[in-house]
């Protein structure tokens, strides 16, 4: 595609601003910019016009979970089934670490965050330690696949290498990159982050499985004979990974996926809720729930939509392969996006200034025939670090870590 053709393409999509500095660029930069433009998925921009309309949902109904008391009762049985799957090498884990952590304001991978106070204790290290509790018990390792993005891939790998993979066998940690998507202003114009560079950001955590397939990781999964993948977020420091009890309960239930859930702290808590939509499992975001749903109670006085997801899922690999090429809903997320203004000055906004396009892992659940909601004790397993201060911050996570006897 030559310059004229690129110009036409931009005109068609109302994105001519991308060539604003073109004439100032060197030959190589010019070539690189044209290449970036050619690779852009302009169809994503169409989602902006749908933004105003609230997402139409199907018929929503509550979904029962296997609750803490029942899990306690059957713990030994579940644990044994799960451990057997791990010992038979049927289980792998996927760490979603491609996000940018914009709320936290770090310019490094979130996992390198030091959560210690009197000693160094990194987020990645905590997660590996948690996983190692299971691998010690099972006397075998669990392959760990780490999803990074263009923005943090090298830093993530170097950090693991520097720290000798925190004692985990390096042959069992594989890294793969997720895809990127353009960021736009409120008018839908794609931002430039440098004169010859389009502003791209990770395209959400929903593309993890297809990114794995694109990077040859699926072959590794087949070669190792892995049947279940436990997908989890980087920022929940109390995260239990490849939890044998969760695995056992999901396998025994016959479900093809499982989701760890917590009882909502209060009706208004801002978590996605696992329920049934047109008879299939689905996660409804807190902002999509009607007042009636939020305040609906069972005869026992419990919230009807009580179980919030914590981004810890189990998926059967064969089922993931079935849904891999399905179109996933694109979410439009308001974020702070660094950009260059029309004079070429870099601007680091203090408040949101546009949108990113993301697909989400939670939408995969609805593509599957069933899902076992598995309740966990929130103070033992849920300490997300999302914000600088206040709710779900480093401070609140540290308190929970102390409560769990972790020396900081
Ligand atoms: P969040 O939705 O909290 O996003 O990610 P984030 O990018 O980390 O943080 P903010 O919203 O910019 O502050 C939940 C999990 O999904 C991963 C994150 O790394 C985290 O583990 N994630 C998110 C990805 O792997 N890729 C993405 O594109 C987005």
Short mmCIF file of N, CA and C in Angstrom, two decimals, residues 147-148 175-180 203-218 324:
data_model
loop_
_atom_site.label_atom_id
_atom_site.label_comp_id
_atom_site.label_asym_id
_atom_site.label_seq_id
_atom_site.Cartn_x
_atom_site.Cartn_y
_atom_site.Cartn_z
N UNK A 147 0.74 -14.15 30.07
CA UNK A 147 0.40 -13.25 28.96
C UNK A 147 0.92 -11.85 29.26
N UNK A 148 1.69 -11.32 28.32
CA UNK A 148 2.23 -9.96 28.45
C UNK A 148 1.68 -9.17 27.26
N UNK A 175 6.15 -17.40 28.13
CA UNK A 175 5.56 -16.06 27.97
C UNK A 175 5.00 -15.92 26.56
N UNK A 176 3.88 -15.22 26.44
CA UNK A 176 3.35 -14.93 25.10
C UNK A 176 2.69 -13.55 25.13
N UNK A 177 2.71 -12.91 23.95
CA UNK A 177 2.18 -11.53 23.88
C UNK A 177 0.74 -11.52 23.42
N UNK A 178 -0.04 -10.63 23.99
CA UNK A 178 -1.41 -10.44 23.51
C UNK A 178 -1.42 -9.39 22.39
N UNK A 179 -2.59 -9.20 21.80
CA UNK A 179 -2.67 -8.22 20.71
C UNK A 179 -2.97 -6.81 21.22
N UNK A 180 -2.76 -5.86 20.33
CA UNK A 180 -2.95 -4.45 20.71
C UNK A 180 -4.11 -3.85 19.90
N UNK A 203 -5.40 -5.12 24.06
CA UNK A 203 -6.82 -5.14 23.66
C UNK A 203 -7.72 -5.91 24.63
N UNK A 204 -7.38 -5.88 25.91
CA UNK A 204 -8.22 -6.53 26.92
C UNK A 204 -7.76 -7.97 27.17
N UNK A 205 -8.34 -8.57 28.21
CA UNK A 205 -7.86 -9.92 28.57
C UNK A 205 -8.66 -11.04 27.88
N UNK A 206 -9.63 -10.66 27.02
CA UNK A 206 -10.48 -11.68 26.39
C UNK A 206 -9.81 -12.47 25.29
N UNK A 207 -8.71 -11.92 24.75
CA UNK A 207 -8.07 -12.60 23.62
C UNK A 207 -6.98 -13.57 24.04
N UNK A 208 -6.95 -13.91 25.34
CA UNK A 208 -5.81 -14.70 25.84
C UNK A 208 -5.66 -16.04 25.12
N UNK A 209 -6.79 -16.71 24.85
CA UNK A 209 -6.66 -18.06 24.30
C UNK A 209 -6.24 -18.01 22.83
N UNK A 210 -6.83 -17.06 22.09
CA UNK A 210 -6.42 -16.97 20.67
C UNK A 210 -4.99 -16.47 20.57
N UNK A 211 -4.56 -15.61 21.48
CA UNK A 211 -3.15 -15.18 21.47
C UNK A 211 -2.24 -16.36 21.78
N UNK A 212 -2.68 -17.23 22.68
CA UNK A 212 -1.88 -18.43 22.98
C UNK A 212 -1.73 -19.27 21.72
N UNK A 213 -2.86 -19.41 21.00
CA UNK A 213 -2.83 -20.22 19.78
C UNK A 213 -1.91 -19.56 18.75
N UNK A 214 -2.00 -18.22 18.61
CA UNK A 214 -1.16 -17.52 17.62
C UNK A 214 0.32 -17.63 17.92
N UNK A 215 0.65 -17.85 19.18
CA UNK A 215 2.07 -17.90 19.55
C UNK A 215 2.59 -19.32 19.77
N UNK A 216 1.84 -20.28 19.30
CA UNK A 216 2.33 -21.67 19.38
C UNK A 216 2.18 -22.30 20.75
N UNK A 217 1.56 -21.59 21.68
CA UNK A 217 1.45 -22.12 23.05
C UNK A 217 0.44 -23.27 23.10
N UNK A 218 -0.54 -23.18 22.23
CA UNK A 218 -1.55 -24.25 22.21
C UNK A 218 -0.89 -25.60 21.88
N UNK A 324 -12.98 -20.60 20.18
CA UNK A 324 -11.82 -19.72 19.94
C UNK A 324 -12.06 -18.66 18.87
#
